[in-house]
Structure formats: C-alpha cells, structure tokens
Amino acid sequence: APGTVLITGTTSGVGLYATKSLVERGWRVITANRCSLRAEASASAVGLPTNSPRQLKHIQIDLGDLDSVRNGAKSLLEDLEKPLDALVCNAAVYLPRLKKPLRSPQGYEISMATNHFGHFLLIQMLLENLSKSSRPVWKGRSWGVESSRVVILGTVTANNKELGGKIPIPAPADLGNLSGFEEGFCDPISMASGKRFKPGKAYKDSKLCNMITTQELHRRFNSSPILFSSLYPGCVANTRLFRNTPKLFQWLFPWFQKLITGGFVSEALAGDRVAQVVSDPQFAISGVHWSWGNRQRKDRQQFSQELSDRVTDPVTSRKVWELSMRLVGLK
Ligand code: NDP
C-alpha cells in the first residue's frame, strides 16, 4: 500500500515529476520548498490537485538555512498523524558562474549548504520517525510491513568510476583531506578540501557528500528498518538546474545529450525513476546507488552502479559524517 513521502525541491524538474508520479501511484506527498506557493503553482500546472492535503501538501523549508530546516522538520513532526514512509532528498542548486562564494545564513558556501548540510540535518531529524513507519505490504500469503526508504539524488559527475565523473571541468569531485570542513567551513573557506573556490566543483563535491551520506547511513543503520539508496536518474539536461549556465550551453546541452551521448532523459521519466526507487519492491535493497546507465535505451532496467573509492572509503565517510554532524550543530 502506498504511504506518505516527504520530498524536497519540487517547483521544477525531477522533484516536480517525482511528485506527480508518486501522487499518481496513490502516495500522499508532502513537498518541502523555500516557497510553498510556487510549489503549489508548479504542481497545479502539471495537473496535480490543489486543496487536497490528504493527497498533496506543501510545507516551507529553505534547505540552505539550517534554522529553517530545524523549524520545518520540527513542525512537520508535530503535525504528522502517522510516521513518514519515505524521504526523498532532491533539492539542489548549481551555480557554476559565481565569481565569489555565496554564503548561507550560517556562513557556509551555498551549494554545499543547500545540497548537503540542509539534507543531512533533515535526515537526522527524521530518522527516528521514519523507523516507526508501518506501511502494510502483501507478502504473497500474508500481510507484512514494508521498510521505509530514504532516497537521495546522486549524480554521475560525483562518481569517478564513470566517465562523467572524470571530466575536469572545472575539476572532478574531491573532498581532499576535508580540512575545509574541519576548520569550520566559514569565510575565507569555501570548499570541503579547504582549497580554492571553484563553483562548478562545489556542486560536484556536495553531490559526492550526498552519495557518501547514503553509504554511511547504510553502514550505521544496518539493523534499522530503513532502507537507504541513491540514484542517478539519467541526464535531465533541460531542467532549471542549468538556469545559471551560459545561454548557449542551455541550448546546446540537451541536444548534445540527445544526439551525441544518448544520455538525455525527460523530466517525466526521471521523476518516475525516483518514484520507482521510493515505492517498487525491486528497489527494496539498502546501500545501492541505482542507475539506468549513461546511454539510454528503451525499457532499460535499473542496476546497482559501482561507486568510486571517493564514495565508498569508510574512513572518509566516517569523517564526512562526524564533521557534518558538527557543522549542522548536532555535536
Ligand atoms: P531543478 O533546478 O529543476 O530543481 C531543483 C529544485 O530544488 C527546485 O524545486 C528548487 O526550488 C529546489 N531548491 C533549490 N534551492 C532550494 C532551497 N534552498 N530550499 C528548498 N528547495 C530548493 O533541478 P533538477 O530537477 O535537475 O535537480 C533535482 C535533483 O536531481 C538535484 O539533486 C540534482 O543534483 C539531481 N540530478 C539532476 C540531474 C540533471 O541532469 N538535471 C542529473 C543527476 C542528478 P526553487 O524554485 O526554490 O529554486
């Protein structure tokens, strides 16, 4: 039976279409956005119901602001009648043309703050609630309880086992020795590695942290009833994620992905893939990074994508976890 899912970043792109697919599958969807009105307008533009909070409800959380995450998660927990059955960490910013780092209210570089720290804190605050989920599932002969799921959007450019992860524009994802986190991650520091600010790399590093978080959650909560996975939904080259890239790039990139690499995936298909990872029984495996490959073929099946050492190394992972706990104010 479908349950209740919280998903971040649904005003456009993958998150909006994942919301659509999940509502159509009968899930109750709660969206978290920095502006609930825009979330509602986008949902309504793709035919989703308004004024039906049992099906679709919008709450306000700015993931770039840890206070907003804390307050938003707290009021959500107070309002929920039943535990959440799934959490999808989808929201992200990509700001490759910044000359200088933008800072969150806590003083952190904004792409790491939004994409990683906001989600990291949100997950920590919701874990206990998610572990109480008791979604019934028919197990052939009798009813059982379906595990709850935490699903995190990863990407090919943060995994240097894949070609897309090796591209040196501006540099592959790399957290170095994490001295940037260790030293508090505030001005003048802007990168996890403590090195010079590269805005495009800041995005990749934040997505690497997202994928490391998935692996570390899987390791730490192995015996909990929650399943943790990440996914690469394919190259959704026409979403608003690319709104801050040069106009020519925005025009060429989808064509390049359609005609040259064959990696292009529509927002609808990417959204549906997220919904599958949330709800389908084939995806009920913890610790997997799901992919459908970089060259799309019709009816291609998902597989467990091999991850680079930068994602799986347990020592780095533990360090990312501990430093993130400290930087979101939980330790
Ligand atoms: P979009 O820009 O279309 O969607 C991003 C969403 O995040 C928007 O709803 C945006 O809302 C929201 N968001 C941004 N900042 C915040 C914030 N501070 N608080 C709350 N919400 C926020 O991008 P995509 O759909 O392409 O990306 C979705 C996810 O998919 C990302 O995690 C991305 O890394 C991942 N991904 C995307 C790929 C692609 O090819 N597009 C490939 C691989 C992974 P707002 O309107 O407020 O800005």
Short mmCIF file of C-alpha atoms and ligand atoms in Angstrom, two decimals:
data_model
loop_
_atom_site.label_atom_id
_atom_site.label_comp_id
_atom_site.label_asym_id
_atom_site.label_seq_id
_atom_site.Cartn_x
_atom_site.Cartn_y
_atom_site.Cartn_z
CA ALA A 1 0.00 0.00 0.00
CA PRO A 2 1.28 3.48 -0.79
CA GLY A 3 2.32 5.61 2.18
CA THR A 4 3.41 9.14 2.95
CA VAL A 5 6.56 10.62 1.43
CA LEU A 6 8.37 13.89 2.06
CA ILE A 7 10.25 15.23 -0.96
CA THR A 8 12.42 18.34 -1.22
CA GLY A 9 12.63 20.75 -4.16
CA THR A 10 9.50 20.28 -6.25
CA THR A 11 8.97 23.61 -8.02
CA SER A 12 10.51 22.14 -11.19
CA GLY A 13 12.41 19.30 -12.79
CA VAL A 14 12.92 15.87 -11.31
CA GLY A 15 11.26 16.70 -7.97
CA LEU A 16 8.11 18.04 -9.62
CA TYR A 17 7.70 14.98 -11.84
CA ALA A 18 8.58 12.60 -9.00
CA THR A 19 5.76 14.25 -7.04
CA LYS A 20 3.41 13.72 -9.97
CA SER A 21 4.37 10.07 -10.35
CA LEU A 22 4.07 9.41 -6.61
CA VAL A 23 0.64 11.06 -6.35
CA GLU A 24 -0.49 9.03 -9.36
CA ARG A 25 0.74 5.87 -7.60
CA GLY A 26 -1.51 6.76 -4.66
CA TRP A 27 1.15 8.11 -2.31
CA ARG A 28 0.42 11.02 -0.02
CA VAL A 29 3.14 13.53 -0.91
CA ILE A 30 4.42 16.32 1.31
CA THR A 31 6.72 18.72 -0.51
CA ALA A 32 9.35 20.90 1.14
CA ASN A 33 10.33 24.06 -0.71
CA ARG A 34 11.60 27.51 0.10
CA CYS A 35 8.32 28.87 -1.28
CA SER A 36 5.19 26.71 -0.83
CA LEU A 37 3.11 28.91 -3.10
CA ARG A 38 5.47 28.34 -6.03
CA ALA A 39 5.45 24.62 -5.23
CA GLU A 40 1.66 24.60 -5.36
CA ALA A 41 1.57 26.57 -8.63
CA SER A 42 4.05 24.17 -10.28
CA ALA A 43 2.10 21.15 -9.04
CA SER A 44 -1.13 22.56 -10.35
CA ALA A 45 0.49 23.33 -13.74
CA VAL A 46 1.24 19.60 -14.20
CA GLY A 47 -2.32 18.66 -13.28
CA LEU A 48 -1.86 17.82 -9.59
CA PRO A 49 -4.63 18.60 -7.13
CA THR A 50 -4.79 21.78 -5.11
CA ASN A 51 -6.68 21.93 -1.80
CA SER A 52 -6.33 18.22 -1.22
CA PRO A 53 -3.81 17.98 1.65
CA ARG A 54 -4.55 14.26 2.06
CA GLN A 55 -3.03 13.75 -1.37
CA LEU A 56 -0.57 16.61 -1.66
CA LYS A 57 0.59 19.12 0.91
CA HIS A 58 3.26 21.81 0.69
CA ILE A 59 5.45 22.90 3.58
CA GLN A 60 8.12 25.56 3.76
CA ILE A 61 11.76 24.65 4.31
CA ASP A 62 14.74 26.54 2.94
CA LEU A 63 17.40 23.85 2.75
CA GLY A 64 20.13 26.46 2.58
CA ASP A 65 19.29 27.64 6.08
CA LEU A 66 19.81 25.20 8.97
CA ASP A 67 17.39 27.13 11.20
CA SER A 68 14.68 26.77 8.59
CA VAL A 69 15.40 23.02 8.29
CA ARG A 70 15.27 22.63 12.07
CA ASN A 71 12.00 24.57 12.41
CA GLY A 72 10.39 23.00 9.34
CA ALA A 73 11.24 19.45 10.46
CA LYS A 74 10.03 20.18 13.99
CA SER A 75 6.62 21.45 12.90
CA LEU A 76 6.28 18.61 10.41
CA LEU A 77 6.93 16.07 13.17
CA GLU A 78 4.33 17.76 15.35
CA ASP A 79 1.75 17.72 12.54
CA LEU A 80 2.24 14.17 11.26
CA GLU A 81 -0.52 11.80 12.29
CA LYS A 82 1.38 8.74 11.09
CA PRO A 83 5.15 8.27 10.62
CA LEU A 84 6.67 9.06 7.24
CA ASP A 85 7.25 6.07 4.97
CA ALA A 86 9.84 7.71 2.74
CA LEU A 87 12.06 10.76 2.41
CA VAL A 88 13.43 11.95 -0.95
CA CYS A 89 16.37 14.37 -0.83
CA ASN A 90 16.11 16.02 -4.23
CA ALA A 91 16.52 19.82 -3.96
CA ALA A 92 19.76 21.29 -5.25
CA VAL A 93 21.39 24.42 -6.55
CA TYR A 94 24.09 24.54 -9.22
CA LEU A 95 25.80 27.90 -9.53
CA PRO A 96 28.77 27.39 -11.84
CA ARG A 97 29.29 31.05 -12.75
CA LEU A 98 29.77 32.55 -9.31
CA LYS A 99 32.97 34.57 -9.03
CA LYS A 100 32.86 34.53 -5.25
CA PRO A 101 31.09 32.04 -2.95
CA LEU A 102 27.57 32.89 -1.83
CA ARG A 103 27.03 32.16 1.87
CA SER A 104 24.14 30.59 3.78
CA PRO A 105 22.84 32.34 6.96
CA GLN A 106 25.26 30.08 8.87
CA GLY A 107 28.15 31.35 6.71
CA TYR A 108 28.62 28.17 4.67
CA GLU A 109 29.21 28.07 0.89
CA ILE A 110 25.67 27.90 -0.51
CA SER A 111 25.74 24.81 -2.76
CA MET A 112 27.28 22.63 -0.03
CA ALA A 113 24.91 24.24 2.49
CA THR A 114 21.78 23.55 0.42
CA ASN A 115 22.58 20.27 -1.27
CA HIS A 116 24.40 18.53 1.58
CA PHE A 117 24.10 20.17 5.01
CA GLY A 118 20.38 21.00 4.72
CA HIS A 119 19.56 17.44 3.72
CA PHE A 120 21.98 15.95 6.25
CA LEU A 121 20.21 17.77 9.10
CA LEU A 122 16.76 16.96 7.70
CA ILE A 123 17.63 13.24 7.57
CA GLN A 124 19.00 13.27 11.13
CA MET A 125 15.81 14.90 12.38
CA LEU A 126 13.50 12.46 10.61
CA LEU A 127 15.31 9.14 11.09
CA GLU A 128 13.53 8.15 14.27
CA ASN A 129 10.14 8.98 12.76
CA LEU A 130 10.96 7.01 9.59
CA SER A 131 11.99 4.00 11.66
CA LYS A 132 8.44 3.83 13.07
CA SER A 133 6.79 3.53 9.65
CA SER A 134 4.49 0.54 9.38
CA ARG A 135 3.26 0.51 5.81
CA PRO A 136 1.40 -2.77 5.20
CA VAL A 137 2.52 -4.91 2.29
CA TRP A 138 1.04 -8.13 0.91
CA LYS A 139 3.82 -10.75 1.05
CA GLY A 140 2.31 -13.47 -1.09
CA ARG A 141 0.44 -15.29 1.70
CA SER A 142 0.09 -12.76 4.46
CA TRP A 143 0.47 -9.11 5.28
CA GLY A 144 3.84 -7.80 6.40
CA VAL A 145 5.41 -4.40 6.98
CA GLU A 146 7.27 -2.60 4.20
CA SER A 147 10.57 -0.91 5.14
CA SER A 148 10.67 2.86 4.95
CA ARG A 149 13.13 4.38 2.50
CA VAL A 150 15.50 7.32 2.33
CA VAL A 151 16.29 8.13 -1.30
CA ILE A 152 18.98 10.65 -2.21
CA LEU A 153 19.63 12.11 -5.66
CA GLY A 154 23.24 11.46 -6.63
CA THR A 155 24.92 12.07 -9.93
CA VAL A 156 27.36 10.66 -12.44
CA THR A 157 29.71 13.63 -12.12
CA ALA A 158 30.36 12.77 -8.47
CA ASN A 159 31.40 9.17 -9.23
CA ASN A 160 34.79 8.86 -10.88
CA LYS A 161 34.21 5.17 -11.64
CA GLU A 162 32.18 6.54 -14.55
CA LEU A 163 33.38 8.67 -17.47
CA GLY A 164 31.14 11.57 -16.41
CA GLY A 165 32.91 11.62 -13.06
CA LYS A 166 36.34 12.10 -14.62
CA ILE A 167 35.55 15.31 -16.51
CA PRO A 168 37.99 18.00 -15.39
CA ILE A 169 35.62 20.96 -15.98
CA PRO A 170 36.38 22.64 -13.64
CA ALA A 171 37.67 19.58 -11.68
CA PRO A 172 36.34 16.18 -10.61
CA ALA A 173 34.61 15.90 -7.22
CA ASP A 174 37.20 15.54 -4.48
CA LEU A 175 36.91 16.32 -0.77
CA GLY A 176 40.69 16.18 -0.25
CA ASN A 177 41.61 15.83 3.41
CA LEU A 178 38.39 17.62 4.46
CA SER A 179 40.37 20.41 6.10
CA GLY A 180 37.74 22.92 4.90
CA PHE A 181 35.06 21.15 6.96
CA GLU A 182 37.50 20.61 9.82
CA GLU A 183 38.26 24.33 10.04
CA GLY A 184 34.58 25.32 10.30
CA PHE A 185 33.74 25.89 6.60
CA CYS A 186 33.19 29.65 7.05
CA ASP A 187 34.82 32.60 5.28
CA PRO A 188 37.50 32.51 3.88
CA ILE A 189 36.92 28.73 3.44
CA SER A 190 34.54 27.73 0.66
CA MET A 191 35.49 24.18 -0.34
CA ALA A 192 35.38 20.96 1.72
CA SER A 193 39.04 20.39 0.80
CA GLY A 194 39.98 23.87 2.03
CA LYS A 195 41.32 24.65 -1.46
CA ARG A 196 40.49 27.50 -3.88
CA PHE A 197 36.80 28.20 -4.70
CA LYS A 198 35.59 26.51 -7.89
CA PRO A 199 31.79 26.92 -8.11
CA GLY A 200 31.16 24.02 -10.52
CA LYS A 201 33.25 21.74 -8.33
CA ALA A 202 31.42 22.92 -5.19
CA TYR A 203 28.25 21.39 -6.72
CA LYS A 204 30.01 18.10 -7.55
CA ASP A 205 31.55 17.95 -4.05
CA SER A 206 28.12 18.49 -2.49
CA LYS A 207 26.67 15.65 -4.57
CA LEU A 208 29.62 13.46 -3.54
CA CYS A 209 28.69 14.24 0.09
CA ASN A 210 25.08 13.22 -0.72
CA MET A 211 26.28 9.86 -2.05
CA ILE A 212 28.70 9.34 0.85
CA THR A 213 25.85 10.11 3.27
CA THR A 214 23.76 7.34 1.68
CA GLN A 215 26.58 4.81 2.11
CA GLU A 216 27.31 5.89 5.67
CA LEU A 217 23.61 5.76 6.64
CA HIS A 218 23.51 2.25 5.25
CA ARG A 219 26.57 1.27 7.31
CA ARG A 220 25.43 2.92 10.54
CA PHE A 221 21.77 1.87 10.43
CA ASN A 222 22.25 -1.60 9.02
CA SER A 223 19.90 -3.18 11.51
CA SER A 224 17.27 -0.42 11.36
CA PRO A 225 14.07 -0.95 9.36
CA ILE A 226 15.03 1.90 6.98
CA LEU A 227 16.50 1.29 3.51
CA PHE A 228 18.96 3.86 2.16
CA SER A 229 19.71 4.34 -1.51
CA SER A 230 20.85 6.95 -4.00
CA LEU A 231 20.19 7.17 -7.71
CA TYR A 232 21.31 8.77 -10.93
CA PRO A 233 18.11 9.27 -12.91
CA GLY A 234 19.94 9.99 -16.20
CA CYS A 235 20.92 13.31 -17.71
CA VAL A 236 17.84 15.52 -17.44
CA ALA A 237 19.56 18.20 -19.48
CA ASN A 238 16.64 20.63 -19.73
CA THR A 239 15.75 21.18 -16.07
CA ARG A 240 16.07 24.51 -14.28
CA LEU A 241 19.19 23.14 -12.57
CA PHE A 242 21.08 24.60 -15.51
CA ARG A 243 19.46 28.05 -15.24
CA ASN A 244 22.75 29.63 -14.17
CA THR A 245 24.84 28.26 -17.03
CA PRO A 246 25.51 30.36 -20.19
CA LYS A 247 22.50 30.61 -22.55
CA LEU A 248 24.38 28.87 -25.36
CA PHE A 249 25.15 25.93 -23.04
CA GLN A 250 21.47 25.70 -22.04
CA TRP A 251 20.54 25.46 -25.70
CA LEU A 252 23.31 23.06 -26.77
CA PHE A 253 23.46 20.72 -23.75
CA PRO A 254 20.13 18.92 -24.30
CA TRP A 255 20.98 18.42 -27.99
CA PHE A 256 24.44 17.18 -27.11
CA GLN A 257 22.92 14.69 -24.67
CA LYS A 258 20.22 13.63 -27.15
CA LEU A 259 22.37 13.29 -30.27
CA ILE A 260 25.94 12.64 -29.15
CA THR A 261 25.97 10.86 -25.80
CA GLY A 262 22.43 9.43 -25.92
CA GLY A 263 22.19 10.22 -22.22
CA PHE A 264 19.15 12.51 -22.35
CA VAL A 265 16.21 11.63 -20.10
CA SER A 266 12.93 13.54 -19.89
CA GLU A 267 11.82 15.12 -16.62
CA ALA A 268 8.83 12.78 -16.59
CA LEU A 269 10.98 9.64 -16.93
CA ALA A 270 13.49 10.88 -14.32
CA GLY A 271 10.63 11.67 -11.93
CA ASP A 272 9.14 8.24 -12.49
CA ARG A 273 12.52 6.62 -11.75
CA VAL A 274 12.64 8.42 -8.41
CA ALA A 275 9.10 7.22 -7.66
CA GLN A 276 10.12 3.64 -8.52
CA VAL A 277 13.05 3.78 -6.08
CA VAL A 278 10.64 5.06 -3.42
CA SER A 279 7.92 2.51 -3.96
CA ASP A 280 8.73 -0.53 -6.08
CA PRO A 281 9.68 -3.84 -4.44
CA GLN A 282 12.68 -4.36 -6.79
CA PHE A 283 14.32 -1.35 -5.16
CA ALA A 284 13.95 -2.58 -1.59
CA ILE A 285 17.72 -3.03 -1.13
CA SER A 286 19.76 -0.80 1.13
CA GLY A 287 23.12 0.70 0.20
CA VAL A 288 22.62 0.68 -3.57
CA HIS A 289 23.31 3.54 -6.00
CA TRP A 290 20.73 2.92 -8.73
CA SER A 291 21.39 3.82 -12.35
CA TRP A 292 19.89 3.15 -15.75
CA GLY A 293 23.20 3.83 -17.48
CA ASN A 294 24.57 6.82 -19.31
CA ARG A 295 23.32 5.85 -22.74
CA GLN A 296 19.57 5.49 -22.57
CA ARG A 297 17.89 2.55 -24.24
CA LYS A 298 14.19 1.86 -24.31
CA ASP A 299 13.00 -0.32 -21.41
CA ARG A 300 16.48 -0.35 -19.90
CA GLN A 301 16.44 -1.95 -16.46
CA GLN A 302 17.99 -0.40 -13.40
CA PHE A 303 21.24 -1.77 -12.00
CA SER A 304 23.44 -1.22 -9.00
CA GLN A 305 26.15 1.19 -10.19
CA GLU A 306 29.68 0.58 -8.96
CA LEU A 307 30.98 3.51 -6.94
CA SER A 308 34.44 5.03 -6.73
CA ASP A 309 36.62 4.84 -3.62
CA ARG A 310 35.89 8.51 -3.00
CA VAL A 311 32.28 7.50 -2.29
CA THR A 312 32.82 4.21 -0.51
CA ASP A 313 36.03 4.71 1.51
CA PRO A 314 34.86 4.12 5.11
CA VAL A 315 37.48 6.42 6.66
CA THR A 316 36.47 9.45 4.54
CA SER A 317 32.85 8.51 5.05
CA ARG A 318 33.15 8.50 8.82
CA LYS A 319 34.97 11.82 8.71
CA VAL A 320 32.30 13.39 6.46
CA TRP A 321 29.63 12.14 8.86
CA GLU A 322 31.31 13.40 12.02
CA LEU A 323 32.25 16.79 10.59
CA SER A 324 28.77 17.22 9.09
CA MET A 325 27.23 16.44 12.50
CA ARG A 326 29.37 19.16 13.99
CA LEU A 327 28.68 21.70 11.20
CA VAL A 328 24.88 21.23 11.38
CA GLY A 329 25.08 21.74 15.15
CA LEU A 330 24.27 18.22 16.30
CA LYS A 331 27.57 17.55 18.10
P1 NDP B 1 15.78 21.88 -10.70
O1 NDP B 1 16.60 23.14 -10.59
O2 NDP B 1 14.73 21.80 -11.75
O3 NDP B 1 15.12 21.54 -9.30
C1 NDP B 1 15.74 21.83 -8.09
C2 NDP B 1 14.71 22.04 -7.02
O4 NDP B 1 15.39 22.34 -5.79
C3 NDP B 1 13.80 23.24 -7.31
O5 NDP B 1 12.48 22.92 -6.92
C4 NDP B 1 14.36 24.32 -6.41
O6 NDP B 1 13.39 25.27 -5.98
C5 NDP B 1 14.76 23.47 -5.22
N1 NDP B 1 15.66 24.21 -4.33
C6 NDP B 1 16.77 24.91 -4.65
N2 NDP B 1 17.26 25.51 -3.56
C7 NDP B 1 16.45 25.19 -2.52
C8 NDP B 1 16.43 25.53 -1.15
N3 NDP B 1 17.35 26.34 -0.61
N4 NDP B 1 15.45 25.04 -0.37
C9 NDP B 1 14.49 24.23 -0.90
N5 NDP B 1 14.45 23.88 -2.21
C10 NDP B 1 15.42 24.37 -3.00
O7 NDP B 1 16.86 20.73 -10.87
P2 NDP B 1 16.75 19.15 -11.21
O8 NDP B 1 15.36 18.71 -11.20
O9 NDP B 1 17.59 18.91 -12.39
O10 NDP B 1 17.54 18.54 -9.98
C11 NDP B 1 16.93 17.75 -8.97
C12 NDP B 1 17.95 16.82 -8.38
O11 NDP B 1 18.41 15.91 -9.37
C13 NDP B 1 19.19 17.50 -7.83
O12 NDP B 1 19.56 16.88 -6.62
C14 NDP B 1 20.24 17.23 -8.88
O13 NDP B 1 21.55 17.23 -8.34
C15 NDP B 1 19.82 15.85 -9.33
N6 NDP B 1 20.31 15.45 -10.63
C16 NDP B 1 19.93 16.15 -11.75
C17 NDP B 1 20.41 15.77 -12.98
C18 NDP B 1 20.06 16.51 -14.21
O14 NDP B 1 20.59 16.14 -15.26
N7 NDP B 1 19.21 17.51 -14.18
C19 NDP B 1 21.31 14.61 -13.12
C20 NDP B 1 21.63 13.97 -11.89
C21 NDP B 1 21.13 14.36 -10.70
P3 NDP B 1 13.46 26.86 -6.27
O15 NDP B 1 12.42 27.10 -7.30
O16 NDP B 1 13.11 27.48 -4.94
O17 NDP B 1 14.85 27.19 -6.72
#
